[in-house]
């Protein structure tokens, strides 16, 4: 068994978490779940996979993931989300990794699904993320949303060529809309704390060019109706985050 720990944050993931945990079989004997108030069967399902479960209030994505990293049994951390599944090719690639160099970080390819349809073009195409690293060298920053990894300048990024993480983003358009609004509010709060402004360009031109970029130039139209919906929602998200930011600024100045 590879000496690495898997860290997952959860809240009401009973519909998908079993598939995620099952995909980790043979990779690790230490799964750390950081749960943020699930009211469905998430915790019971995780217990069936002998996961180490930590229940905590929501502290933002970066800080919450670091709680899981600190509680892990091993220094090598595989960070995945509750709606992500390791495919068999990627599992084999992970098992073949030489973990002797702790400054290596490992980037993995993604296949993103919208309502179980693989989205091959547009914003979600060619998606890659660093998901495997040594906690002695790497941590998440404390960003509440769009968190990122902090690592030394001499870190070596290794891209795994085979296999993918299968990311099942949403089960319905309504769920996608709900996530879009939630992330827009969270990002607006982040921008507000950073002192950013919401001008006319950001509110109206940025959404327009966002749609053109992903639907036309990145060939989102080749994914058909779903490609259109994703590009439209991404443009709407761009508008919403600046709309919410503007509302915060107006409220502060009253």
mmCIF file of C-alpha atoms in Angstrom:
data_model
loop_
_atom_site.group_PDB
_atom_site.id
_atom_site.type_symbol
_atom_site.label_atom_id
_atom_site.label_comp_id
_atom_site.label_asym_id
_atom_site.label_seq_id
_atom_site.Cartn_x
_atom_site.Cartn_y
_atom_site.Cartn_z
ATOM 1 C CA UNK A 1 0.000 0.000 0.000
ATOM 2 C CA UNK A 2 1.334 3.432 -0.976
ATOM 3 C CA UNK A 3 2.021 5.603 2.060
ATOM 4 C CA UNK A 4 -0.208 8.512 1.195
ATOM 5 C CA UNK A 5 -3.345 9.967 2.749
ATOM 6 C CA UNK A 6 -6.451 11.125 0.891
ATOM 7 C CA UNK A 7 -8.095 14.305 2.205
ATOM 8 C CA UNK A 8 -11.680 15.205 1.267
ATOM 9 C CA UNK A 9 -13.974 17.971 2.533
ATOM 10 C CA UNK A 10 -17.687 17.178 2.552
ATOM 11 C CA UNK A 11 -21.165 18.523 3.145
ATOM 12 C CA UNK A 12 -24.214 16.515 2.070
ATOM 13 C CA UNK A 13 -22.372 14.373 -0.482
ATOM 14 C CA UNK A 14 -24.283 11.122 0.060
ATOM 15 C CA UNK A 15 -25.239 10.962 -3.633
ATOM 16 C CA UNK A 16 -21.609 10.688 -4.817
ATOM 17 C CA UNK A 17 -19.181 10.083 -1.935
ATOM 18 C CA UNK A 18 -19.316 6.263 -2.089
ATOM 19 C CA UNK A 19 -18.037 6.314 -5.687
ATOM 20 C CA UNK A 20 -15.246 8.683 -4.679
ATOM 21 C CA UNK A 21 -14.166 6.559 -1.730
ATOM 22 C CA UNK A 22 -14.390 3.318 -3.706
ATOM 23 C CA UNK A 23 -12.023 4.747 -6.314
ATOM 24 C CA UNK A 24 -9.367 5.132 -3.587
ATOM 25 C CA UNK A 25 -9.289 1.405 -2.847
ATOM 26 C CA UNK A 26 -5.753 0.087 -3.228
ATOM 27 C CA UNK A 27 -4.200 3.563 -3.158
ATOM 28 C CA UNK A 28 -4.407 4.424 0.526
ATOM 29 C CA UNK A 29 -5.375 3.036 3.913
ATOM 30 C CA UNK A 30 -5.912 6.526 5.344
ATOM 31 C CA UNK A 31 -8.855 8.632 4.174
ATOM 32 C CA UNK A 32 -9.483 11.864 6.098
ATOM 33 C CA UNK A 33 -12.942 13.420 5.809
ATOM 34 C CA UNK A 34 -13.467 17.001 7.010
ATOM 35 C CA UNK A 35 -17.244 17.382 7.210
ATOM 36 C CA UNK A 36 -18.980 20.730 7.514
ATOM 37 C CA UNK A 37 -22.397 19.862 8.901
ATOM 38 C CA UNK A 38 -23.805 17.158 6.634
ATOM 39 C CA UNK A 39 -27.463 16.403 7.339
ATOM 40 C CA UNK A 40 -27.782 13.477 4.910
ATOM 41 C CA UNK A 41 -26.091 10.066 5.030
ATOM 42 C CA UNK A 42 -22.600 11.313 4.154
ATOM 43 C CA UNK A 43 -20.950 10.523 7.487
ATOM 44 C CA UNK A 44 -22.466 7.036 7.699
ATOM 45 C CA UNK A 45 -21.198 6.201 4.218
ATOM 46 C CA UNK A 46 -17.712 7.484 5.068
ATOM 47 C CA UNK A 47 -17.671 5.351 8.211
ATOM 48 C CA UNK A 48 -18.327 2.268 6.075
ATOM 49 C CA UNK A 49 -15.017 2.990 4.318
ATOM 50 C CA UNK A 50 -13.180 3.328 7.662
ATOM 51 C CA UNK A 51 -12.473 6.985 7.034
ATOM 52 C CA UNK A 52 -11.164 9.250 9.775
ATOM 53 C CA UNK A 53 -13.918 11.856 10.152
ATOM 54 C CA UNK A 54 -13.493 15.378 11.498
ATOM 55 C CA UNK A 55 -16.617 17.487 12.013
ATOM 56 C CA UNK A 56 -16.080 21.244 11.988
ATOM 57 C CA UNK A 57 -17.715 24.540 11.121
ATOM 58 C CA UNK A 58 -17.026 25.957 7.671
ATOM 59 C CA UNK A 59 -13.793 27.950 7.658
ATOM 60 C CA UNK A 60 -13.307 28.496 3.932
ATOM 61 C CA UNK A 61 -11.844 26.058 1.410
ATOM 62 C CA UNK A 62 -8.149 26.592 2.082
ATOM 63 C CA UNK A 63 -8.277 26.478 5.882
ATOM 64 C CA UNK A 64 -10.697 23.538 5.912
ATOM 65 C CA UNK A 65 -8.432 21.486 3.617
ATOM 66 C CA UNK A 66 -5.461 22.260 5.852
ATOM 67 C CA UNK A 67 -7.343 20.825 8.825
ATOM 68 C CA UNK A 68 -7.515 17.539 6.933
ATOM 69 C CA UNK A 69 -3.854 17.717 5.934
ATOM 70 C CA UNK A 70 -2.788 18.208 9.562
ATOM 71 C CA UNK A 71 -4.846 15.187 10.656
ATOM 72 C CA UNK A 72 -3.491 12.852 7.951
ATOM 73 C CA UNK A 73 -1.476 9.769 8.847
ATOM 74 C CA UNK A 74 1.108 10.228 6.072
ATOM 75 C CA UNK A 75 3.051 13.213 4.734
ATOM 76 C CA UNK A 76 2.079 12.569 1.114
ATOM 77 C CA UNK A 77 -1.385 14.024 0.521
ATOM 78 C CA UNK A 78 -3.832 13.240 -2.266
ATOM 79 C CA UNK A 79 -6.371 16.041 -2.199
ATOM 80 C CA UNK A 80 -9.627 15.319 -4.003
ATOM 81 C CA UNK A 81 -13.147 16.685 -3.821
ATOM 82 C CA UNK A 82 -16.202 14.689 -2.855
ATOM 83 C CA UNK A 83 -17.499 14.718 -6.447
ATOM 84 C CA UNK A 84 -14.261 13.408 -7.984
ATOM 85 C CA UNK A 85 -13.357 9.833 -8.892
ATOM 86 C CA UNK A 86 -9.901 8.396 -9.616
ATOM 87 C CA UNK A 87 -10.056 6.312 -12.801
ATOM 88 C CA UNK A 88 -8.172 3.021 -13.112
ATOM 89 C CA UNK A 89 -5.386 4.401 -15.309
ATOM 90 C CA UNK A 90 -4.662 7.199 -12.854
ATOM 91 C CA UNK A 91 -4.727 4.736 -9.968
ATOM 92 C CA UNK A 92 -2.030 2.663 -11.685
ATOM 93 C CA UNK A 93 0.022 5.807 -12.362
ATOM 94 C CA UNK A 94 -0.160 6.864 -8.704
ATOM 95 C CA UNK A 95 0.942 3.417 -7.538
ATOM 96 C CA UNK A 96 4.043 3.663 -9.745
ATOM 97 C CA UNK A 97 5.218 7.027 -8.343
ATOM 98 C CA UNK A 98 8.606 7.237 -6.657
ATOM 99 C CA UNK A 99 7.928 9.197 -3.460
ATOM 100 C CA UNK A 100 11.580 9.588 -2.463
ATOM 101 C CA UNK A 101 11.714 13.282 -3.467
ATOM 102 C CA UNK A 102 9.437 15.248 -1.162
ATOM 103 C CA UNK A 103 9.719 18.466 -3.198
ATOM 104 C CA UNK A 104 7.910 16.914 -6.142
ATOM 105 C CA UNK A 105 4.293 17.887 -6.730
ATOM 106 C CA UNK A 106 2.058 15.935 -9.081
ATOM 107 C CA UNK A 107 -0.362 17.390 -11.608
ATOM 108 C CA UNK A 108 -3.290 15.307 -12.840
ATOM 109 C CA UNK A 109 -5.590 15.546 -15.843
ATOM 110 C CA UNK A 110 -9.323 16.041 -15.357
ATOM 111 C CA UNK A 111 -12.394 14.972 -17.263
ATOM 112 C CA UNK A 112 -15.288 17.223 -16.262
ATOM 113 C CA UNK A 113 -18.884 16.035 -16.470
ATOM 114 C CA UNK A 114 -22.083 18.096 -16.587
ATOM 115 C CA UNK A 115 -25.176 15.998 -15.794
ATOM 116 C CA UNK A 116 -23.043 12.900 -16.588
ATOM 117 C CA UNK A 117 -21.986 14.253 -20.002
ATOM 118 C CA UNK A 118 -18.242 14.582 -20.542
ATOM 119 C CA UNK A 119 -17.562 18.197 -21.496
ATOM 120 C CA UNK A 120 -14.685 18.126 -23.973
ATOM 121 C CA UNK A 121 -14.431 21.774 -25.042
ATOM 122 C CA UNK A 122 -14.860 25.292 -23.700
ATOM 123 C CA UNK A 123 -13.777 26.406 -20.248
ATOM 124 C CA UNK A 124 -13.527 22.878 -18.877
ATOM 125 C CA UNK A 125 -11.300 21.417 -21.578
ATOM 126 C CA UNK A 126 -7.662 20.521 -20.930
ATOM 127 C CA UNK A 127 -8.211 20.853 -17.194
ATOM 128 C CA UNK A 128 -5.207 19.963 -14.992
ATOM 129 C CA UNK A 129 -4.588 20.469 -11.282
ATOM 130 C CA UNK A 130 -1.929 19.670 -8.705
ATOM 131 C CA UNK A 131 -3.516 17.177 -6.343
ATOM 132 C CA UNK A 132 -0.627 15.165 -4.878
ATOM 133 C CA UNK A 133 2.086 16.705 -2.704
ATOM 134 C CA UNK A 134 4.099 16.375 0.500
ATOM 135 C CA UNK A 135 2.705 18.384 3.412
ATOM 136 C CA UNK A 136 6.230 19.137 4.665
ATOM 137 C CA UNK A 137 6.638 21.330 1.601
ATOM 138 C CA UNK A 138 3.133 22.334 0.508
ATOM 139 C CA UNK A 139 -0.029 23.764 2.071
ATOM 140 C CA UNK A 140 -3.187 25.462 0.893
ATOM 141 C CA UNK A 141 -3.495 29.193 1.412
ATOM 142 C CA UNK A 142 -6.362 30.436 3.582
ATOM 143 C CA UNK A 143 -8.527 31.751 0.735
ATOM 144 C CA UNK A 144 -12.238 31.235 1.357
ATOM 145 C CA UNK A 145 -12.792 30.434 -2.333
ATOM 146 C CA UNK A 146 -10.499 29.666 -5.298
ATOM 147 C CA UNK A 147 -7.850 28.458 -2.887
ATOM 148 C CA UNK A 148 -4.360 27.711 -4.177
ATOM 149 C CA UNK A 149 -1.307 25.767 -3.076
ATOM 150 C CA UNK A 150 1.750 27.405 -1.549
ATOM 151 C CA UNK A 151 5.041 25.647 -2.303
ATOM 152 C CA UNK A 152 8.785 26.429 -2.453
ATOM 153 C CA UNK A 153 10.269 27.967 -5.592
ATOM 154 C CA UNK A 154 12.486 24.924 -6.137
ATOM 155 C CA UNK A 155 9.507 22.569 -6.238
ATOM 156 C CA UNK A 156 9.392 20.282 -9.284
ATOM 157 C CA UNK A 157 6.012 19.787 -10.957
ATOM 158 C CA UNK A 158 5.499 16.328 -12.430
ATOM 159 C CA UNK A 159 2.577 15.842 -14.827
ATOM 160 C CA UNK A 160 1.033 12.380 -14.793
ATOM 161 C CA UNK A 161 0.417 11.473 -18.429
ATOM 162 C CA UNK A 162 -1.987 8.581 -17.940
ATOM 163 C CA UNK A 163 -5.397 8.525 -16.341
ATOM 164 C CA UNK A 164 -7.722 11.251 -15.128
ATOM 165 C CA UNK A 165 -9.752 12.482 -12.224
ATOM 166 C CA UNK A 166 -13.406 12.233 -13.251
ATOM 167 C CA UNK A 167 -15.142 15.347 -11.938
ATOM 168 C CA UNK A 168 -18.919 15.049 -11.704
ATOM 169 C CA UNK A 169 -19.671 18.734 -11.260
ATOM 170 C CA UNK A 170 -23.451 18.705 -11.051
ATOM 171 C CA UNK A 171 -26.487 16.462 -11.377
ATOM 172 C CA UNK A 172 -28.864 19.121 -12.728
ATOM 173 C CA UNK A 173 -28.961 22.608 -14.185
ATOM 174 C CA UNK A 174 -30.680 23.891 -11.021
ATOM 175 C CA UNK A 175 -27.800 22.588 -8.930
ATOM 176 C CA UNK A 176 -25.331 24.294 -11.266
ATOM 177 C CA UNK A 177 -27.212 27.588 -10.885
ATOM 178 C CA UNK A 178 -27.162 27.254 -7.093
ATOM 179 C CA UNK A 179 -23.410 26.619 -7.098
ATOM 180 C CA UNK A 180 -22.852 29.565 -9.439
ATOM 181 C CA UNK A 181 -24.641 31.954 -7.087
ATOM 182 C CA UNK A 182 -22.847 30.582 -4.013
ATOM 183 C CA UNK A 183 -19.387 30.839 -5.560
ATOM 184 C CA UNK A 184 -20.138 34.331 -6.897
ATOM 185 C CA UNK A 185 -21.056 35.532 -3.404
ATOM 186 C CA UNK A 186 -17.959 33.932 -1.896
ATOM 187 C CA UNK A 187 -15.697 35.456 -4.538
ATOM 188 C CA UNK A 188 -17.331 38.867 -4.098
ATOM 189 C CA UNK A 189 -16.555 38.697 -0.377
ATOM 190 C CA UNK A 190 -12.949 37.819 -1.227
ATOM 191 C CA UNK A 191 -12.689 40.781 -3.632
ATOM 192 C CA UNK A 192 -14.286 43.092 -1.054
ATOM 193 C CA UNK A 193 -11.664 42.183 1.549
ATOM 194 C CA UNK A 194 -8.954 42.805 -1.070
ATOM 195 C CA UNK A 195 -10.325 46.276 -1.781
ATOM 196 C CA UNK A 196 -11.239 45.582 -5.410
ATOM 197 C CA UNK A 197 -13.794 47.700 -7.270
ATOM 198 C CA UNK A 198 -16.767 46.868 -9.510
ATOM 199 C CA UNK A 199 -16.834 49.241 -12.474
ATOM 200 C CA UNK A 200 -18.924 49.207 -15.650
ATOM 201 C CA UNK A 201 -16.278 47.245 -17.564
ATOM 202 C CA UNK A 202 -16.232 44.479 -14.943
ATOM 203 C CA UNK A 203 -20.020 44.396 -14.639
ATOM 204 C CA UNK A 204 -20.968 44.314 -18.316
ATOM 205 C CA UNK A 205 -18.047 43.897 -20.705
ATOM 206 C CA UNK A 206 -16.235 41.155 -18.769
ATOM 207 C CA UNK A 207 -19.272 38.793 -18.836
ATOM 208 C CA UNK A 208 -19.719 39.373 -22.579
ATOM 209 C CA UNK A 209 -16.095 38.622 -23.434
ATOM 210 C CA UNK A 210 -16.119 35.646 -21.044
ATOM 211 C CA UNK A 211 -18.954 34.080 -23.023
ATOM 212 C CA UNK A 212 -17.248 34.757 -26.369
ATOM 213 C CA UNK A 213 -13.959 33.330 -25.102
ATOM 214 C CA UNK A 214 -15.346 30.004 -23.903
ATOM 215 C CA UNK A 215 -18.205 29.445 -26.347
ATOM 216 C CA UNK A 216 -16.489 30.605 -29.544
ATOM 217 C CA UNK A 217 -12.714 30.696 -29.207
ATOM 218 C CA UNK A 218 -12.443 27.631 -26.931
ATOM 219 C CA UNK A 219 -15.024 25.777 -29.054
ATOM 220 C CA UNK A 220 -17.647 25.347 -26.347
ATOM 221 C CA UNK A 221 -20.301 25.199 -29.064
ATOM 222 C CA UNK A 222 -18.979 21.737 -30.010
ATOM 223 C CA UNK A 223 -20.462 20.423 -26.742
ATOM 224 C CA UNK A 224 -23.901 21.379 -28.016
ATOM 225 C CA UNK A 225 -26.589 22.629 -25.659
ATOM 226 C CA UNK A 226 -24.508 21.851 -22.564
ATOM 227 C CA UNK A 227 -21.607 23.850 -23.990
ATOM 228 C CA UNK A 228 -23.915 26.838 -24.398
ATOM 229 C CA UNK A 229 -25.291 26.506 -20.860
ATOM 230 C CA UNK A 230 -21.829 26.300 -19.317
ATOM 231 C CA UNK A 231 -20.518 29.323 -21.238
ATOM 232 C CA UNK A 232 -23.655 31.314 -20.391
ATOM 233 C CA UNK A 233 -23.443 30.424 -16.709
ATOM 234 C CA UNK A 234 -19.746 31.292 -16.564
ATOM 235 C CA UNK A 235 -20.557 34.725 -18.032
ATOM 236 C CA UNK A 236 -23.416 35.090 -15.533
ATOM 237 C CA UNK A 237 -21.050 34.136 -12.702
ATOM 238 C CA UNK A 238 -18.651 36.870 -13.837
ATOM 239 C CA UNK A 239 -21.494 39.403 -13.745
ATOM 240 C CA UNK A 240 -22.837 38.202 -10.390
ATOM 241 C CA UNK A 241 -19.570 38.387 -8.474
ATOM 242 C CA UNK A 242 -19.107 42.032 -9.459
ATOM 243 C CA UNK A 243 -22.788 42.793 -8.820
ATOM 244 C CA UNK A 244 -22.491 41.392 -5.294
ATOM 245 C CA UNK A 245 -19.205 43.254 -4.817
ATOM 246 C CA UNK A 246 -20.831 46.539 -5.874
ATOM 247 C CA UNK A 247 -23.673 45.942 -3.398
ATOM 248 C CA UNK A 248 -21.141 45.405 -0.594
ATOM 249 C CA UNK A 249 -19.295 48.601 -1.471
ATOM 250 C CA UNK A 250 -22.551 50.618 -1.579
ATOM 251 C CA UNK A 251 -23.615 49.200 1.792
ATOM 252 C CA UNK A 252 -20.232 50.057 3.308
ATOM 253 C CA UNK A 253 -20.405 53.639 2.055
ATOM 254 C CA UNK A 254 -23.869 54.361 3.402
#
